[in-house]
CSV table of C-alpha atoms and ligand atoms in Angstrom, one decimal:
chain,number,residue,atom,x,y,z
A,1287,MET,CA,48.5,45.2,89.0
A,1288,SER,CA,45.2,47.0,90.3
A,1289,GLU,CA,42.1,46.5,88.1
A,1290,VAL,CA,42.1,50.3,87.3
A,1291,VAL,CA,44.8,52.9,86.4
A,1292,VAL,CA,44.4,56.6,86.3
A,1293,VAL,CA,47.0,58.5,84.3
A,1294,GLY,CA,46.8,61.9,84.5
A,1295,PRO,CA,48.5,65.1,83.2
A,1296,ALA,CA,52.1,65.3,83.4
A,1297,ARG,CA,53.5,67.5,86.2
A,1298,ARG,CA,56.2,68.6,83.8
A,1299,GLY,CA,57.6,68.1,80.4
A,1300,LEU,CA,58.7,64.5,79.9
A,1301,ALA,CA,62.4,64.4,80.1
A,1302,GLY,CA,65.2,62.0,79.8
A,1303,THR,CA,66.0,58.6,78.1
A,1304,VAL,CA,63.8,55.8,78.0
A,1305,ALA,CA,64.8,52.2,77.2
A,1306,VAL,CA,62.0,50.1,75.8
A,1307,PRO,CA,61.7,46.4,75.8
A,1308,GLY,CA,63.4,44.2,72.9
A,1309,ASP,CA,61.3,43.8,69.8
A,1310,LYS,CA,58.7,41.4,70.2
A,1311,SER,CA,58.0,40.6,66.4
A,1312,ILE,CA,61.7,39.6,66.1
A,1313,ALA,CA,61.7,37.6,69.5
A,1314,HIS,CA,59.0,35.6,68.3
A,1315,ARG,CA,60.8,34.8,64.9
A,1316,ALA,CA,64.4,34.4,66.6
A,1317,LEU,CA,62.8,31.5,69.2
A,1318,LEU,CA,61.2,29.8,66.5
A,1319,LEU,CA,64.0,29.9,64.0
A,1320,GLY,CA,66.2,29.0,67.0
A,1321,ALA,CA,64.2,25.9,67.8
A,1322,LEU,CA,64.4,24.5,64.0
A,1323,ALA,CA,68.3,25.3,64.0
A,1324,ASP,CA,71.2,22.9,64.7
A,1325,GLY,CA,72.9,24.3,68.0
A,1326,VAL,CA,72.4,26.8,70.7
A,1327,SER,CA,70.8,30.2,69.6
A,1328,ARG,CA,71.1,33.3,72.0
A,1329,VAL,CA,68.4,35.9,71.7
A,1330,VAL,CA,69.6,38.7,73.7
A,1331,GLY,CA,67.2,41.7,74.8
A,1332,PHE,CA,64.4,39.3,75.2
A,1333,PRO,CA,61.1,41.5,75.9
A,1334,GLY,CA,59.7,38.8,78.4
A,1335,GLY,CA,56.3,40.3,77.9
A,1336,ALA,CA,53.2,37.6,78.0
A,1337,ASP,CA,53.2,37.1,73.9
A,1338,THR,CA,56.9,36.3,73.5
A,1339,ARG,CA,56.6,33.9,76.7
A,1340,SER,CA,53.9,32.3,74.9
A,1341,THR,CA,56.5,31.5,71.9
A,1342,LEU,CA,58.6,30.3,74.6
A,1343,GLY,CA,56.1,27.7,75.7
A,1344,ALA,CA,55.4,26.7,72.0
A,1345,VAL,CA,59.1,25.9,71.5
A,1346,ARG,CA,59.3,24.1,74.6
A,1347,ALA,CA,56.1,21.9,73.7
A,1348,LEU,CA,57.4,21.2,70.7
A,1349,GLY,CA,60.3,19.4,72.6
A,1350,VAL,CA,63.2,22.2,72.6
A,1351,ARG,CA,64.9,23.3,75.7
A,1352,ALA,CA,64.8,26.9,76.0
A,1353,GLU,CA,66.2,28.7,79.0
A,1354,GLU,CA,65.4,32.5,80.2
A,1355,THR,CA,68.1,34.2,82.2
A,1356,ALA,CA,67.6,37.9,82.9
A,1357,ASP,CA,66.9,39.4,79.2
A,1358,VAL,CA,68.9,36.5,77.3
A,1359,VAL,CA,67.0,33.2,76.1
A,1360,LEU,CA,69.2,30.4,75.2
A,1361,VAL,CA,67.5,27.9,72.9
A,1362,GLU,CA,68.8,24.3,72.1
A,1363,GLY,CA,67.6,23.8,68.6
A,1364,ALA,CA,66.3,20.5,67.6
A,1365,GLY,CA,67.4,20.8,63.8
A,1366,PRO,CA,65.1,19.7,61.1
A,1367,GLU,CA,63.6,17.0,63.0
A,1368,LEU,CA,61.7,19.5,65.0
A,1369,GLY,CA,58.2,18.3,66.2
A,1370,GLU,CA,58.7,14.9,64.5
A,1371,ARG,CA,56.1,12.5,66.0
A,1372,ILE,CA,55.1,15.0,68.5
A,1373,ARG,CA,51.4,15.3,69.7
A,1374,THR,CA,51.1,18.5,71.7
A,1375,THR,CA,48.8,21.3,72.8
A,1376,ILE,CA,50.2,25.0,72.6
A,1377,ASP,CA,48.5,27.4,74.7
A,1378,CYS,CA,49.3,30.7,72.7
A,1379,GLY,CA,47.7,32.9,75.0
A,1380,ASN,CA,46.7,36.5,73.7
A,1381,SER,CA,49.3,35.9,70.8
A,1382,GLY,CA,48.1,36.0,67.0
A,1383,THR,CA,52.0,35.6,65.9
A,1384,THR,CA,52.7,32.8,68.3
A,1385,MET,CA,49.6,30.8,66.9
A,1386,ARG,CA,50.0,31.5,63.4
A,1387,LEU,CA,53.6,31.3,63.1
A,1388,ALA,CA,53.9,28.0,65.2
A,1389,ALA,CA,51.2,26.6,62.6
A,1390,GLY,CA,53.7,27.2,60.1
A,1391,LEU,CA,56.5,25.5,61.9
A,1392,ALA,CA,54.2,22.6,63.0
A,1393,ALA,CA,53.2,21.9,59.3
A,1394,GLY,CA,56.5,20.8,58.6
A,1395,ALA,CA,56.9,17.7,60.8
A,1396,HIS,CA,54.7,14.7,61.1
A,1397,GLY,CA,53.0,15.1,64.3
A,1398,THR,CA,49.6,16.7,65.6
A,1399,VAL,CA,49.7,20.2,67.2
A,1400,VAL,CA,46.8,21.8,68.7
A,1401,LEU,CA,46.9,25.4,69.0
A,1402,ASP,CA,44.7,27.2,71.2
A,1403,GLY,CA,44.5,30.6,72.8
A,1404,ASP,CA,42.7,33.1,75.1
A,1405,ALA,CA,39.0,34.3,74.4
A,1406,SER,CA,40.4,37.1,72.3
A,1407,LEU,CA,42.7,34.9,70.0
A,1408,ARG,CA,39.7,32.6,69.6
A,1409,ARG,CA,37.9,35.2,67.8
A,1410,ARG,CA,40.6,36.0,65.5
A,1411,PRO,CA,40.7,34.6,61.7
A,1412,MET,CA,42.8,31.7,61.3
A,1413,GLU,CA,41.8,30.5,57.8
A,1414,ARG,CA,44.2,32.8,56.5
A,1415,VAL,CA,46.9,31.0,57.5
A,1416,ALA,CA,45.3,27.4,57.4
A,1417,GLU,CA,44.5,27.6,53.7
A,1418,PRO,CA,48.0,28.0,52.3
A,1419,LEU,CA,49.3,25.5,54.7
A,1420,ARG,CA,46.8,22.9,53.6
A,1421,ARG,CA,47.8,23.7,49.9
A,1422,MET,CA,51.5,22.8,51.0
A,1423,GLY,CA,50.1,19.3,52.2
A,1424,ALA,CA,49.3,19.8,55.8
A,1425,GLU,CA,46.0,19.1,57.4
A,1426,VAL,CA,44.8,21.7,59.3
A,1427,ALA,CA,41.6,22.1,61.1
A,1428,THR,CA,40.2,25.2,62.3
A,1429,THR,CA,37.0,25.8,64.7
A,1430,ASP,CA,34.7,27.9,62.2
A,1431,GLY,CA,37.7,29.4,60.7
A,1432,ARG,CA,39.2,30.3,64.2
A,1433,ALA,CA,41.1,28.6,67.1
A,1434,PRO,CA,41.5,25.9,68.3
A,1435,LEU,CA,43.4,24.8,65.3
A,1436,THR,CA,44.6,21.1,64.8
A,1437,VAL,CA,47.7,21.0,62.6
A,1438,ARG,CA,48.8,17.7,61.0
A,1439,GLY,CA,52.0,18.1,59.6
A,1440,GLY,CA,53.9,16.1,57.2
A,1441,ALA,CA,55.7,16.3,53.8
A,1442,LEU,CA,55.2,19.4,52.2
A,1443,GLY,CA,55.5,20.8,48.6
A,1444,ALA,CA,56.5,24.5,47.9
A,1445,ILE,CA,53.6,27.0,47.0
A,1446,ASP,CA,53.5,30.3,45.1
A,1447,TRP,CA,51.3,32.4,47.6
A,1448,VAL,CA,49.7,35.8,46.8
A,1449,LEU,CA,48.6,37.2,50.3
A,1450,PRO,CA,44.8,38.4,49.9
A,1451,VAL,CA,45.6,40.9,52.8
A,1452,PRO,CA,48.8,41.9,54.0
A,1453,SER,CA,50.3,40.0,56.8
A,1454,ALA,CA,53.4,39.3,57.8
A,1455,GLN,CA,52.3,36.8,60.1
A,1456,VAL,CA,50.9,34.7,57.4
A,1457,LYS,CA,53.7,35.4,55.3
A,1458,SER,CA,55.9,34.3,57.9
A,1459,ALA,CA,54.1,31.1,58.5
A,1460,VAL,CA,54.1,30.1,54.7
A,1461,LEU,CA,58.1,30.7,54.9
A,1462,LEU,CA,58.6,28.8,57.9
A,1463,ALA,CA,56.6,25.7,56.3
A,1464,GLY,CA,58.3,26.3,53.4
A,1465,LEU,CA,61.9,25.6,55.2
A,1466,ARG,CA,60.9,22.1,55.1
A,1467,ALA,CA,59.1,21.8,51.8
A,1468,ARG,CA,60.0,20.2,48.8
A,1469,GLY,CA,60.8,23.1,46.2
A,1470,THR,CA,61.1,26.9,46.6
A,1471,THR,CA,58.2,28.6,48.4
A,1472,ARG,CA,57.1,32.0,47.3
A,1473,VAL,CA,55.2,34.5,48.9
A,1474,ARG,CA,53.8,37.9,47.4
A,1475,GLU,CA,52.1,40.7,48.9
A,1476,PRO,CA,50.0,43.7,47.8
A,1477,HIS,CA,51.7,46.1,50.2
A,1478,PRO,CA,54.8,45.3,52.1
A,1479,SER,CA,54.3,44.1,55.6
A,1480,ARG,CA,57.2,43.8,58.2
A,1481,ASP,CA,60.1,41.9,56.9
A,1482,HIS,CA,61.8,40.4,59.9
A,1483,THR,CA,61.7,37.1,59.0
A,1484,GLU,CA,63.1,37.6,55.8
A,1485,ARG,CA,66.0,39.7,57.5
A,1486,LEU,CA,66.5,37.1,60.3
A,1487,LEU,CA,66.6,34.0,58.3
A,1488,PRO,CA,70.2,34.7,56.4
A,1489,ALA,CA,71.7,35.1,60.1
A,1490,PHE,CA,70.5,31.4,60.6
A,1491,GLY,CA,72.5,30.9,57.3
A,1492,VAL,CA,69.4,30.5,55.1
A,1493,GLU,CA,69.5,32.1,51.7
A,1494,VAL,CA,66.4,34.1,51.0
A,1495,THR,CA,65.7,35.8,47.6
A,1496,ARG,CA,63.7,39.1,47.6
A,1497,GLU,CA,62.3,40.1,44.3
A,1498,GLY,CA,59.9,43.0,43.8
A,1499,GLU,CA,56.9,42.3,46.0
A,1500,GLY,CA,57.7,38.7,46.8
A,1501,VAL,CA,60.1,36.7,48.9
A,1502,ALA,CA,61.3,33.2,48.1
A,1503,VAL,CA,63.1,30.3,50.0
A,1504,ALA,CA,64.2,27.0,48.7
A,1505,GLY,CA,63.1,24.2,51.4
A,1506,GLY,CA,65.8,21.8,52.7
A,1507,GLN,CA,68.5,24.5,53.8
A,1508,PRO,CA,69.9,23.7,57.2
A,1509,LEU,CA,69.6,26.4,59.8
A,1510,ARG,CA,72.4,26.7,62.0
A,1511,ALA,CA,72.5,28.4,65.6
A,1512,ALA,CA,72.5,32.1,65.6
A,1513,GLU,CA,73.0,35.2,68.2
A,1514,VAL,CA,70.2,37.6,67.8
A,1515,MET,CA,70.6,41.1,69.1
A,1516,LEU,CA,67.1,42.4,69.6
A,1517,PRO,CA,66.5,46.1,68.8
A,1518,GLY,CA,64.1,48.2,71.0
A,1519,ASP,CA,60.5,47.4,69.9
A,1520,ALA,CA,59.5,50.2,67.6
A,1521,SER,CA,55.6,49.9,68.5
A,1522,SER,CA,56.5,50.2,72.0
A,1523,ALA,CA,58.5,53.3,71.5
A,1524,ALA,CA,55.8,54.7,69.7
A,1525,TYR,CA,53.8,55.4,72.8
A,1526,PHE,CA,56.5,57.7,74.2
A,1527,VAL,CA,57.2,59.1,71.0
A,1528,VAL,CA,53.6,60.4,71.2
A,1529,ALA,CA,53.4,61.3,74.5
A,1530,ALA,CA,56.7,63.4,74.2
A,1531,LEU,CA,54.9,65.2,71.3
A,1532,LEU,CA,51.9,66.0,73.0
A,1533,VAL,CA,53.1,67.0,76.5
A,1534,ALA,CA,54.2,70.7,76.7
A,1535,GLY,CA,58.0,71.0,77.3
A,1536,SER,CA,59.1,67.3,76.6
A,1537,GLU,CA,62.2,66.3,75.3
A,1538,LEU,CA,62.9,62.7,75.2
A,1539,ARG,CA,65.5,60.4,74.0
A,1540,LEU,CA,64.6,56.7,73.0
A,1541,ALA,CA,67.9,54.7,72.7
A,1542,ASN,CA,68.4,51.8,70.5
A,1543,VAL,CA,65.0,51.6,69.0
A,1544,GLY,CA,64.2,49.6,65.8
A,1545,VAL,CA,63.8,51.7,62.4
A,1546,ASN,CA,63.0,49.0,60.2
A,1547,PRO,CA,61.5,50.7,57.4
A,1548,THR,CA,58.4,48.4,57.3
A,1549,ARG,CA,58.0,49.4,60.9
A,1550,SER,CA,58.7,53.0,60.8
A,1551,GLY,CA,55.5,54.1,59.2
A,1552,TYR,CA,54.5,55.9,62.3
A,1553,LEU,CA,57.5,58.1,62.4
A,1554,HIS,CA,56.8,59.2,58.9
A,1555,VAL,CA,53.1,59.9,59.6
A,1556,LEU,CA,54.3,62.3,62.9
A,1557,ARG,CA,56.5,63.9,60.9
A,1558,ARG,CA,54.1,64.8,58.3
A,1559,MET,CA,51.8,66.1,61.3
A,1560,GLY,CA,54.5,68.4,62.2
A,1561,ALA,CA,56.6,66.7,64.7
A,1562,THR,CA,60.2,67.0,65.3
A,1563,ILE,CA,61.9,63.6,65.7
A,1564,ASP,CA,65.5,63.4,65.0
A,1565,VAL,CA,66.7,59.7,64.2
A,1566,VAL,CA,70.5,59.7,65.3
A,1567,ASP,CA,73.0,57.2,65.6
A,1568,VAL,CA,71.8,55.0,62.9
A,1569,HIS,CA,73.5,51.3,63.0
A,1570,GLU,CA,72.3,48.1,61.6
A,1571,PRO,CA,73.8,45.2,63.3
A,1572,ALA,CA,72.7,41.7,61.8
A,1573,GLY,CA,70.4,43.2,59.1
A,1574,GLU,CA,67.9,45.1,61.4
A,1575,PRO,CA,68.5,48.8,61.7
A,1576,ARG,CA,68.2,50.7,65.1
A,1577,ALA,CA,68.8,54.3,66.1
A,1578,THR,CA,68.2,56.8,68.8
A,1579,LEU,CA,65.0,59.2,68.5
A,1580,VAL,CA,65.1,62.3,70.0
A,1581,VAL,CA,61.5,63.7,70.4
A,1582,ARG,CA,60.2,67.3,71.3
A,1583,ALA,CA,56.9,68.4,71.9
A,1584,SER,CA,55.5,69.8,68.7
A,1585,PRO,CA,52.0,71.2,67.8
A,1586,LEU,CA,50.5,68.7,65.1
A,1587,HIS,CA,48.3,69.0,62.4
A,1588,ALA,CA,46.0,66.6,60.6
A,1589,THR,CA,46.8,64.4,57.9
A,1590,ALA,CA,45.4,61.7,55.8
A,1591,ILE,CA,46.7,57.9,56.4
A,1592,GLU,CA,46.2,55.7,53.3
A,1593,ALA,CA,45.8,52.0,52.8
A,1594,ALA,CA,49.2,51.5,51.1
A,1595,GLU,CA,50.9,52.9,54.3
A,1596,VAL,CA,49.0,50.7,56.8
A,1597,PRO,CA,51.2,47.8,57.2
A,1598,ALA,CA,54.1,49.7,58.1
A,1599,LEU,CA,52.2,51.3,61.1
A,1600,ILE,CA,49.2,48.7,61.7
A,1601,ASP,CA,50.1,48.6,65.3
A,1602,GLU,CA,50.6,52.0,65.8
A,1603,LEU,CA,47.3,53.2,64.7
A,1604,PRO,CA,45.7,53.5,68.3
A,1605,VAL,CA,48.3,55.8,69.5
A,1606,LEU,CA,48.4,58.0,66.2
A,1607,ALA,CA,44.5,58.4,66.9
A,1608,VAL,CA,45.5,60.2,70.1
A,1609,ALA,CA,48.1,62.4,68.3
A,1610,ALA,CA,45.3,62.9,65.9
A,1611,ALA,CA,42.8,63.9,68.5
A,1612,LEU,CA,45.2,66.8,69.7
A,1613,ALA,CA,46.0,68.1,66.2
A,1614,GLU,CA,44.5,71.0,64.3
A,1615,GLY,CA,42.2,69.8,61.8
A,1616,THR,CA,40.5,66.4,61.1
A,1617,THR,CA,42.8,63.5,60.2
A,1618,THR,CA,41.3,60.2,58.2
A,1619,ILE,CA,42.6,56.8,58.5
A,1620,ALA,CA,41.7,54.4,55.5
A,1621,GLY,CA,42.2,50.9,54.7
A,1622,ALA,CA,42.4,49.6,58.3
A,1623,ALA,CA,39.7,47.1,58.3
A,1624,GLU,CA,42.3,44.9,60.0
A,1625,LEU,CA,42.0,46.6,63.0
A,1626,ARG,CA,38.7,44.9,63.5
A,1627,VAL,CA,40.7,41.6,63.9
A,1628,LYS,CA,43.4,42.5,66.2
A,1629,GLU,CA,43.4,41.6,70.0
A,1630,SER,CA,40.2,43.7,70.1
A,1631,ASP,CA,38.1,45.4,67.5
A,1632,ARG,CA,40.6,48.5,67.7
A,1633,LEU,CA,38.2,50.8,65.8
A,1634,ALA,CA,35.4,50.1,68.0
A,1635,ALA,CA,37.7,50.3,71.0
A,1636,LEU,CA,39.0,53.8,69.6
A,1637,GLU,CA,35.4,55.0,69.6
A,1638,GLN,CA,36.0,55.6,73.2
A,1639,LEU,CA,38.1,58.5,72.5
A,1640,GLY,CA,34.3,60.1,72.1
A,1641,ARG,CA,34.1,59.7,76.1
A,1642,LEU,CA,37.2,62.3,76.0
A,1643,GLY,CA,35.2,64.9,74.3
A,1644,VAL,CA,36.9,63.9,70.9
A,1645,GLY,CA,34.8,64.1,68.0
A,1646,LEU,CA,35.4,60.9,66.0
A,1647,SER,CA,33.5,58.5,63.6
A,1648,THR,CA,34.6,55.2,62.7
A,1649,THR,CA,34.1,53.7,58.8
A,1650,ALA,CA,34.2,50.2,58.0
A,1651,ASP,CA,37.8,50.4,57.4
A,1652,GLY,CA,39.1,53.5,59.3
A,1653,LEU,CA,38.6,56.6,61.3
A,1654,VAL,CA,37.7,60.2,61.1
A,1655,VAL,CA,39.1,62.2,64.1
A,1656,ARG,CA,38.4,65.9,64.5
A,1657,GLY,CA,41.6,67.3,66.6
A,1658,SER,CA,41.2,69.5,69.4
A,1659,ALA,CA,44.4,71.9,68.3
A,1660,GLY,CA,46.3,71.3,71.4
A,1661,ARG,CA,42.9,71.6,73.9
A,1662,PRO,CA,43.5,69.1,76.8
A,1663,LEU,CA,41.0,66.2,76.6
A,1664,HIS,CA,38.3,65.8,79.1
A,1665,ALA,CA,38.9,63.2,82.0
A,1666,GLY,CA,36.9,59.9,81.3
A,1667,ARG,CA,36.8,56.0,81.8
A,1668,ILE,CA,37.6,53.7,79.3
A,1669,ALA,CA,38.2,50.1,79.0
A,1670,SER,CA,41.1,48.6,77.8
A,1671,LEU,CA,39.0,45.4,76.5
A,1672,GLY,CA,42.1,43.4,77.2
A,1673,ASP,CA,43.9,44.8,74.8
A,1674,HIS,CA,47.6,46.1,75.4
A,1675,ARG,CA,47.7,48.5,72.7
A,1676,ILE,CA,44.2,50.0,73.7
A,1677,ALA,CA,45.4,50.4,77.4
A,1678,MET,CA,48.8,52.2,76.2
A,1679,ALA,CA,47.3,54.5,73.8
A,1680,PHE,CA,44.4,55.7,76.2
A,1681,ALA,CA,47.4,56.0,78.9
A,1682,VAL,CA,48.9,58.5,76.4
A,1683,ALA,CA,45.6,60.2,76.1
A,1684,GLY,CA,45.9,60.6,79.9
A,1685,LEU,CA,48.7,62.6,79.8
A,1686,VAL,CA,46.7,65.4,77.9
A,1687,ALA,CA,43.3,65.0,79.6
A,1688,ASP,CA,42.3,67.6,82.1
A,1689,ALA,CA,41.9,65.3,85.1
A,1690,GLY,CA,43.3,62.1,83.5
A,1691,VAL,CA,41.8,58.9,81.9
A,1692,GLU,CA,41.0,55.8,84.1
A,1693,ILE,CA,41.6,52.6,82.2
A,1694,VAL,CA,39.9,49.6,83.1
A,1695,ASP,CA,41.8,46.4,83.1
A,1696,PRO,CA,45.4,48.1,82.3
A,1697,ALA,CA,47.2,44.9,83.0
A,1698,CYS,CA,47.0,43.8,79.7
A,1699,ALA,CA,49.9,46.3,78.8
A,1700,ALA,CA,52.3,43.7,79.8
A,1701,VAL,CA,51.2,41.4,76.9
A,1702,SER,CA,54.1,43.4,75.0
A,1703,PHE,CA,55.4,46.0,77.4
A,1704,PRO,CA,56.0,44.8,81.1
A,1705,GLY,CA,56.6,48.1,83.5
A,1706,PHE,CA,54.8,50.1,80.9
A,1707,PHE,CA,53.1,52.2,83.7
A,1708,GLU,CA,56.0,52.2,85.6
A,1709,ARG,CA,58.3,53.8,83.0
A,1710,LEU,CA,55.6,56.6,82.4
A,1711,ALA,CA,55.4,57.4,86.0
A,1712,ALA,CA,59.1,57.6,86.1
A,1713,LEU,CA,59.1,60.3,83.3
A,1714,GLY,CA,56.8,62.6,85.2
A,1715,ALA,CA,53.4,61.5,84.5
A,1716,THR,CA,51.2,60.8,87.2
A,1717,VAL,CA,49.9,57.3,87.4
A,1718,GLU,CA,47.5,56.2,90.3
A,1719,ARG,CA,46.6,52.6,90.8
A,1720,ARG,CA,43.0,51.9,92.4
B,2565,S3P,C1,53.1,41.0,63.5
B,2565,S3P,C2,52.2,41.2,62.4
B,2565,S3P,C3,50.9,42.1,62.3
B,2565,S3P,C4,50.7,42.9,63.8
B,2565,S3P,C5,51.2,42.0,64.9
B,2565,S3P,C6,52.7,41.3,64.6
B,2565,S3P,C7,54.2,39.9,63.2
B,2565,S3P,O1,49.9,41.2,62.3
B,2565,S3P,O2,49.6,43.4,63.8
B,2565,S3P,O3,51.0,42.9,66.2
B,2565,S3P,O4,55.0,39.9,64.4
B,2565,S3P,O5,54.3,39.3,62.3
B,2565,S3P,P1,49.4,40.8,60.9
B,2565,S3P,O6,50.4,39.8,60.2
B,2565,S3P,O7,48.0,39.9,61.1
B,2565,S3P,O8,49.2,42.1,59.9
């Protein structure tokens, strides 16, 4: 893909049916649990973006055969011996989920695994996962709290861990380690983060106890291979949901989108802002609810997003900020300091909305966005900063900017959503490569 993409106003309302790639979060988990299971697991609807390919590389580095054909991945699990006596380095690329979850998996085997990643991943905090794994008995060395990370695994003991910041990645890493620990591992979290690991474990034959704000798993349970049918990724769908809301005359159907309540915070917030979004045909195969979303262009008004609802929409905050920029009134986002340690400092990245004429200020842990009440944004040039969610959020802004938005380094969208710009163009947006 070219270095710069210009996304301009849609020529007409966005119409039709869009399919989004399979859920990235669940795909990571399905590959890793498949690697630890006995037998051959099938992951159907594999999204194939760079992040999930990093996890595919991770399970292969741990000695597991995994084959990708079209959108299906077959994983020949190694069983409880996974990673025993292995010495390897895993390149996690841009993927924090790969690094943190693979650390949890590596902790449970006698071996040495070095986890490294790209420049963005090397800046992200890793002590949050190293600390509980050390308490369980693994040796984990970080590089000043960051990657590269060296995990020397071994015999683990269960812990009862209270997450200092809500993080599904840390929760999942501890649970993955807990599967091979002596005793029952518990994780408690102040505000519930995405619960895909807890929902997927039973499909692999593991008993999980969910009690109030905690989740517990007894170590030593065998995992049996599973077939995992991924729903469409809720986070990928969010760009099209906001696009359809903002572009006059739109009516878009998004089929087979995950609507797990721990991921659907963006739908609640948008509805609170006045969005017309119908959720139909809800069904729940294998513990993960999915539905068709029918979205119609709607005038939006401002809202306040509070800390308690942030975990359920953490990855959607950039595109919600774009929605807020077109709403009537001033939207506030609080309790979102975690945005500063994502693939980029997303609060700083969103300050670029100012270049499009949006009145905006950042706080230590959030944003204040003064909406234009539907008036188009100005044309402007922004940097994706190598962050897929920033590239895609600003592409949505381009649909409602008078002469479009130039996005520098748009290729990173393929970290989670290969073909994003092509799909946007197919719906009637102007997308020009330079
Ligand atoms: C993820 C959890 C979230 C999210 C990330 C994916 C996961 O990160 O932002 O994109 O798959 O568990 P944290 O666990 O750091 O909150």
